[in-house]
Short mmCIF file of C-alpha atoms in Angstrom, two decimals:
data_model
loop_
_atom_site.label_atom_id
_atom_site.label_comp_id
_atom_site.label_asym_id
_atom_site.label_seq_id
_atom_site.Cartn_x
_atom_site.Cartn_y
_atom_site.Cartn_z
CA UNK A 1 -21.97 15.80 -9.87
CA UNK A 2 -20.34 14.92 -13.18
CA UNK A 3 -21.90 12.36 -15.50
CA UNK A 4 -20.03 10.49 -18.22
CA UNK A 5 -22.00 9.09 -21.14
CA UNK A 6 -25.17 9.66 -19.13
CA UNK A 7 -24.44 6.42 -17.29
CA UNK A 8 -21.52 6.97 -14.92
CA UNK A 9 -21.86 9.33 -11.98
CA UNK A 10 -18.50 10.46 -10.61
CA UNK A 11 -18.62 10.37 -6.81
CA UNK A 12 -15.29 11.67 -5.54
CA UNK A 13 -14.70 14.79 -7.62
CA UNK A 14 -14.94 18.23 -6.02
CA UNK A 15 -13.29 20.21 -8.77
CA UNK A 16 -12.37 20.01 -12.44
CA UNK A 17 -11.74 16.46 -13.63
CA UNK A 18 -8.06 15.64 -14.15
CA UNK A 19 -7.41 13.59 -17.26
CA UNK A 20 -5.96 10.18 -16.55
CA UNK A 21 -6.98 10.12 -12.89
CA UNK A 22 -9.07 7.19 -11.72
CA UNK A 23 -12.31 8.39 -10.13
CA UNK A 24 -14.75 6.35 -8.12
CA UNK A 25 -18.10 6.35 -9.91
CA UNK A 26 -21.45 4.62 -9.90
CA UNK A 27 -22.68 2.70 -12.91
CA UNK A 28 -26.32 3.83 -12.88
CA UNK A 29 -27.36 1.09 -15.25
CA UNK A 30 -26.06 -1.79 -13.11
CA UNK A 31 -26.00 0.06 -9.76
CA UNK A 32 -22.40 -0.89 -8.97
CA UNK A 33 -19.24 1.03 -8.11
CA UNK A 34 -16.57 1.36 -10.78
CA UNK A 35 -13.47 3.38 -11.52
CA UNK A 36 -13.57 5.71 -14.51
CA UNK A 37 -11.01 7.96 -16.17
CA UNK A 38 -10.93 10.37 -19.08
CA UNK A 39 -8.07 10.46 -21.58
CA UNK A 40 -7.88 13.63 -23.64
CA UNK A 41 -7.35 13.08 -27.34
CA UNK A 42 -3.89 14.45 -28.11
CA UNK A 43 -1.04 14.20 -30.61
CA UNK A 44 0.29 11.03 -28.97
CA UNK A 45 -2.93 9.05 -29.33
CA UNK A 46 -3.34 6.93 -32.45
CA UNK A 47 -6.47 7.13 -34.60
CA UNK A 48 -6.91 3.40 -34.07
CA UNK A 49 -6.57 3.69 -30.28
CA UNK A 50 -10.20 3.02 -29.34
CA UNK A 51 -10.83 -0.04 -31.59
CA UNK A 52 -7.42 -1.41 -30.56
CA UNK A 53 -8.29 -0.91 -26.90
CA UNK A 54 -11.58 -2.75 -27.36
CA UNK A 55 -9.67 -5.73 -28.76
CA UNK A 56 -6.95 -5.58 -26.10
CA UNK A 57 -9.47 -5.28 -23.25
CA UNK A 58 -11.21 -8.46 -24.43
CA UNK A 59 -7.92 -10.38 -24.23
CA UNK A 60 -7.08 -8.70 -20.91
CA UNK A 61 -10.31 -9.87 -19.31
CA UNK A 62 -9.63 -13.42 -20.49
CA UNK A 63 -6.43 -13.45 -18.39
CA UNK A 64 -8.72 -13.20 -15.35
CA UNK A 65 -6.04 -12.15 -12.85
CA UNK A 66 -7.19 -10.87 -9.46
CA UNK A 67 -4.42 -8.25 -9.50
CA UNK A 68 -5.16 -6.87 -12.98
CA UNK A 69 -8.16 -4.56 -13.19
CA UNK A 70 -10.70 -5.58 -15.80
CA UNK A 71 -11.95 -3.06 -18.36
CA UNK A 72 -15.75 -2.96 -18.27
CA UNK A 73 -16.62 -0.27 -20.79
CA UNK A 74 -15.07 2.17 -23.26
CA UNK A 75 -16.30 5.11 -25.25
CA UNK A 76 -15.99 8.73 -26.35
CA UNK A 77 -17.01 11.68 -24.19
CA UNK A 78 -17.44 15.18 -25.68
CA UNK A 79 -17.18 18.23 -23.44
CA UNK A 80 -16.71 21.92 -24.29
CA UNK A 81 -15.61 21.05 -27.81
CA UNK A 82 -12.96 18.71 -26.41
CA UNK A 83 -12.82 15.03 -27.28
CA UNK A 84 -12.06 12.46 -24.58
CA UNK A 85 -11.90 8.70 -24.35
CA UNK A 86 -13.40 7.21 -21.22
CA UNK A 87 -12.28 3.92 -19.73
CA UNK A 88 -14.35 2.13 -17.07
CA UNK A 89 -12.65 -0.41 -14.78
CA UNK A 90 -13.80 -2.73 -12.04
CA UNK A 91 -13.84 -1.24 -8.54
CA UNK A 92 -11.28 -2.19 -5.87
CA UNK A 93 -11.56 -1.22 -2.20
CA UNK A 94 -8.09 0.24 -1.73
CA UNK A 95 -6.13 3.47 -2.13
CA UNK A 96 -3.51 4.71 -4.56
CA UNK A 97 0.06 3.69 -3.78
CA UNK A 98 0.93 7.38 -4.12
CA UNK A 99 -1.17 8.24 -1.06
CA UNK A 100 0.50 5.48 0.96
CA UNK A 101 3.98 6.68 0.00
CA UNK A 102 3.30 10.38 0.54
CA UNK A 103 1.51 9.67 3.81
CA UNK A 104 4.54 7.83 5.25
CA UNK A 105 2.42 4.76 5.96
CA UNK A 106 4.95 2.30 4.57
CA UNK A 107 8.12 0.64 5.92
CA UNK A 108 10.79 -1.32 4.07
CA UNK A 109 9.13 -4.69 4.70
CA UNK A 110 5.84 -3.41 3.30
CA UNK A 111 7.60 -1.85 0.32
CA UNK A 112 9.13 -5.23 -0.55
CA UNK A 113 5.80 -7.05 -0.04
CA UNK A 114 4.00 -4.69 -2.42
CA UNK A 115 6.87 -4.74 -4.94
CA UNK A 116 6.83 -8.54 -5.07
CA UNK A 117 3.10 -8.50 -5.82
CA UNK A 118 3.59 -5.90 -8.54
CA UNK A 119 6.31 -8.05 -10.12
CA UNK A 120 4.20 -11.21 -10.04
CA UNK A 121 1.32 -9.30 -11.64
CA UNK A 122 3.62 -7.98 -14.35
CA UNK A 123 4.87 -11.53 -14.91
CA UNK A 124 1.29 -12.69 -15.47
CA UNK A 125 0.97 -10.07 -18.19
CA UNK A 126 4.34 -10.93 -19.76
CA UNK A 127 3.34 -14.59 -19.98
CA UNK A 128 0.52 -13.41 -22.27
CA UNK A 129 2.75 -11.06 -24.26
CA UNK A 130 1.36 -8.02 -22.44
CA UNK A 131 3.60 -5.30 -20.99
CA UNK A 132 2.09 -2.43 -19.02
CA UNK A 133 3.83 0.67 -20.34
CA UNK A 134 2.20 3.28 -18.14
CA UNK A 135 2.84 2.18 -14.56
CA UNK A 136 2.72 4.90 -11.90
CA UNK A 137 1.95 5.34 -8.22
CA UNK A 138 -1.56 6.45 -9.20
CA UNK A 139 -2.69 3.30 -11.03
CA UNK A 140 -1.48 0.79 -8.43
CA UNK A 141 -4.08 0.41 -5.68
CA UNK A 142 -3.38 -1.26 -2.32
CA UNK A 143 -5.83 -2.44 0.35
CA UNK A 144 -5.31 -2.78 4.12
CA UNK A 145 -3.90 -6.32 3.69
CA UNK A 146 -1.45 -5.20 1.00
CA UNK A 147 -3.40 -6.86 -1.78
CA UNK A 148 -2.96 -4.91 -5.00
CA UNK A 149 -4.86 -4.11 -8.16
CA UNK A 150 -3.07 -2.61 -11.18
CA UNK A 151 -5.02 -0.41 -13.58
CA UNK A 152 -4.31 0.99 -17.07
CA UNK A 153 -3.27 -2.30 -18.61
CA UNK A 154 -3.56 -2.30 -22.44
CA UNK A 155 -3.73 1.49 -22.81
CA UNK A 156 -0.15 1.86 -24.04
CA UNK A 157 -0.23 -1.33 -26.09
CA UNK A 158 -3.51 -0.30 -27.75
CA UNK A 159 -1.76 2.95 -28.70
CA UNK A 160 0.89 1.02 -30.63
CA UNK A 161 3.38 1.15 -27.77
CA UNK A 162 3.26 4.94 -27.39
CA UNK A 163 2.53 6.21 -23.89
CA UNK A 164 -0.55 8.47 -24.05
CA UNK A 165 1.07 11.05 -21.72
CA UNK A 166 -1.36 11.26 -18.84
CA UNK A 167 -1.06 14.33 -16.62
CA UNK A 168 2.04 14.14 -14.40
CA UNK A 169 3.20 10.85 -15.94
CA UNK A 170 6.38 12.10 -17.60
CA UNK A 171 8.58 11.44 -14.55
CA UNK A 172 7.69 7.72 -14.66
CA UNK A 173 8.64 7.11 -18.30
CA UNK A 174 11.74 5.21 -19.38
CA UNK A 175 14.38 6.87 -21.59
CA UNK A 176 13.31 5.00 -24.72
CA UNK A 177 9.68 5.95 -24.13
CA UNK A 178 10.71 9.60 -23.88
CA UNK A 179 13.14 9.45 -26.76
CA UNK A 180 11.60 7.22 -29.44
CA UNK A 181 8.17 6.32 -28.00
CA UNK A 182 9.11 2.66 -27.71
CA UNK A 183 7.72 0.54 -24.87
CA UNK A 184 8.65 -2.93 -23.63
CA UNK A 185 9.04 -4.77 -20.32
CA UNK A 186 12.27 -2.86 -19.64
CA UNK A 187 10.10 0.27 -19.52
CA UNK A 188 8.15 -1.33 -16.67
CA UNK A 189 11.36 -2.23 -14.83
CA UNK A 190 12.64 1.34 -15.10
CA UNK A 191 9.35 2.74 -13.83
CA UNK A 192 9.35 0.26 -10.94
CA UNK A 193 12.81 1.53 -9.97
CA UNK A 194 11.45 5.08 -9.83
CA UNK A 195 8.49 3.99 -7.69
CA UNK A 196 10.80 2.06 -5.34
CA UNK A 197 13.11 5.05 -4.94
CA UNK A 198 10.18 7.33 -4.10
CA UNK A 199 8.81 4.77 -1.62
CA UNK A 200 12.16 4.56 0.20
CA UNK A 201 13.25 8.22 0.14
CA UNK A 202 9.97 10.13 -0.43
CA UNK A 203 11.28 11.97 -3.49
CA UNK A 204 11.53 11.40 -7.23
CA UNK A 205 14.98 10.12 -8.22
CA UNK A 206 15.45 12.35 -11.26
CA UNK A 207 12.99 15.13 -10.47
CA UNK A 208 10.23 16.10 -12.92
CA UNK A 209 11.08 17.71 -16.25
CA UNK A 210 8.72 20.10 -18.01
CA UNK A 211 8.99 18.11 -21.26
CA UNK A 212 10.61 15.02 -22.78
CA UNK A 213 13.90 16.74 -23.61
CA UNK A 214 14.37 18.10 -20.09
CA UNK A 215 13.35 14.80 -18.53
CA UNK A 216 15.95 12.96 -20.61
CA UNK A 217 18.62 15.41 -19.47
CA UNK A 218 17.69 14.80 -15.85
CA UNK A 219 17.90 11.03 -16.35
CA UNK A 220 21.26 11.35 -18.12
CA UNK A 221 22.51 13.44 -15.20
CA UNK A 222 21.71 10.51 -12.93
CA UNK A 223 20.59 10.16 -9.33
CA UNK A 224 22.46 12.17 -6.72
CA UNK A 225 22.91 9.45 -4.11
CA UNK A 226 24.61 11.88 -1.73
CA UNK A 227 21.28 13.59 -1.05
CA UNK A 228 19.54 10.50 0.35
CA UNK A 229 20.01 8.44 3.49
CA UNK A 230 21.64 5.14 2.54
CA UNK A 231 22.35 2.85 5.50
CA UNK A 232 23.00 -0.81 6.31
CA UNK A 233 19.27 -1.46 6.49
CA UNK A 234 18.32 -0.24 3.00
CA UNK A 235 21.53 -0.53 0.97
CA UNK A 236 20.57 -3.87 -0.64
CA UNK A 237 17.22 -2.37 -1.70
CA UNK A 238 19.04 0.69 -3.05
CA UNK A 239 21.21 -1.60 -5.18
CA UNK A 240 18.05 -3.07 -6.69
CA UNK A 241 16.86 0.46 -7.55
CA UNK A 242 20.22 1.19 -9.19
CA UNK A 243 20.00 -1.91 -11.36
CA UNK A 244 16.40 -1.16 -12.37
CA UNK A 245 17.18 2.40 -13.45
CA UNK A 246 20.57 2.14 -15.14
CA UNK A 247 21.18 1.86 -18.88
CA UNK A 248 23.49 -1.21 -18.86
CA UNK A 249 23.82 -4.44 -16.84
CA UNK A 250 20.09 -4.42 -16.20
CA UNK A 251 17.74 -7.13 -15.01
CA UNK A 252 16.80 -9.67 -17.66
CA UNK A 253 13.61 -10.91 -16.05
CA UNK A 254 11.20 -10.88 -13.13
CA UNK A 255 12.83 -13.82 -11.32
CA UNK A 256 16.17 -11.99 -11.02
CA UNK A 257 14.47 -9.08 -9.26
CA UNK A 258 12.46 -11.39 -6.99
CA UNK A 259 15.64 -13.21 -5.97
CA UNK A 260 17.35 -9.94 -5.03
CA UNK A 261 14.29 -8.84 -3.06
CA UNK A 262 14.26 -12.16 -1.18
CA UNK A 263 17.98 -11.81 -0.43
CA UNK A 264 17.34 -8.30 0.88
CA UNK A 265 14.65 -9.61 3.23
CA UNK A 266 16.94 -12.41 4.43
CA UNK A 267 19.81 -10.02 5.20
CA UNK A 268 17.47 -7.51 6.86
CA UNK A 269 15.99 -10.23 9.06
CA UNK A 270 19.50 -11.34 10.03
CA UNK A 271 20.47 -7.76 10.97
CA UNK A 272 17.32 -7.35 13.06
CA UNK A 273 17.95 -10.70 14.78
CA UNK A 274 21.52 -9.71 15.66
CA UNK A 275 20.30 -6.37 17.00
CA UNK A 276 17.79 -8.18 19.23
CA UNK A 277 20.55 -10.52 20.47
CA UNK A 278 22.80 -7.53 21.26
CA UNK A 279 19.99 -5.84 23.20
CA UNK A 280 19.31 -9.10 25.07
CA UNK A 281 23.02 -9.50 25.95
CA UNK A 282 23.14 -5.94 27.27
CA UNK A 283 20.10 -6.58 29.44
CA UNK A 284 21.56 -9.84 30.79
CA UNK A 285 24.88 -8.12 31.47
CA UNK A 286 23.06 -5.38 33.37
CA UNK A 287 21.17 -7.93 35.45
CA UNK A 288 24.38 -9.86 36.24
CA UNK A 289 26.35 -6.78 37.21
CA UNK A 290 23.56 -5.29 39.32
CA UNK A 291 24.20 -7.56 42.40
CA UNK A 292 27.94 -6.97 42.03
CA UNK A 293 27.37 -3.23 42.10
CA UNK A 294 25.30 -3.51 45.29
CA UNK A 295 28.02 -5.58 47.05
CA UNK A 296 30.66 -3.07 45.97
CA UNK A 297 28.59 -0.22 47.37
CA UNK A 298 28.21 -2.03 50.73
CA UNK A 299 31.95 -2.73 50.96
CA UNK A 300 32.78 0.90 50.22
CA UNK A 301 30.28 2.11 52.84
CA UNK A 302 31.75 -0.28 55.46
CA UNK A 303 35.32 0.81 54.65
CA UNK A 304 34.32 4.47 54.96
CA UNK A 305 32.63 3.81 58.33
CA UNK A 306 35.72 1.99 59.70
CA UNK A 307 37.98 4.81 58.53
CA UNK A 308 35.83 7.40 60.29
CA UNK A 309 35.85 5.36 63.56
CA UNK A 310 39.63 5.02 63.49
CA UNK A 311 39.95 8.77 62.94
CA UNK A 312 37.66 9.58 65.87
CA UNK A 313 39.44 7.14 68.28
CA UNK A 314 42.84 8.58 67.31
CA UNK A 315 41.70 12.13 68.06
CA UNK A 316 40.53 11.23 71.60
CA UNK A 317 43.83 9.59 72.62
#
């Protein structure tokens, strides 16, 4: 077992701890479950990060949103001459969105349901002047009823808008985060587009670069839409992804995205209804034609019998 600060016992770790990953742990002092993560001190992290995060977490907890994970404790953890920051969050009985996507447990309706909840949670933060800045499939948790809890709020803002570069996060960063370390709500929109693409097609839209420069080149190259299955059912959702991830003519706010998602659901429902009607019509047509087919068969059998009788009588004359 691994212990952080002598107080938090990590429960779901069988190997070396990965920095930035949320681990289920037990708070030995209060005997409750929590989530804890370690952030390795690196060149991207400001010297004022920890005091800033203490201030930001206080304001975050005052928002008191069910969908935003509260920060319960913060501190410094030293291990093998390495310096880490630890962040303790409230526990939520769900699983990472990444596991749902990679496990193929999600359909288009569920994708839209979860996306709407993510957007409404982001809107709650924006109303308080708080962007996220480090969204990924690993810090969005979903339960069996598709309720969500978003973690890592305030981490980027406490670091003066610079993403702290968690392990494997580079593929979720917006171009201006990669290029000039600037974060705003458009960064969240871009990241949401990446998550949506992966949820629909089970692959990252731009791939994963080894560093910022390569990742920017991949983004500039664009998404190869010929390699994915676009059809009548998902095309409206694909258009939302395109608008979230492009450089110009982007969404200006949450409501615009929610409207497009609602329109997608309306069109999808209409398509499904028409398909059900077509199937019903085919079934009715089959039922109507079935008696006709039986009558036709009887007539043909009678005609064949008469023909055979005439042939036999003719031969005996």
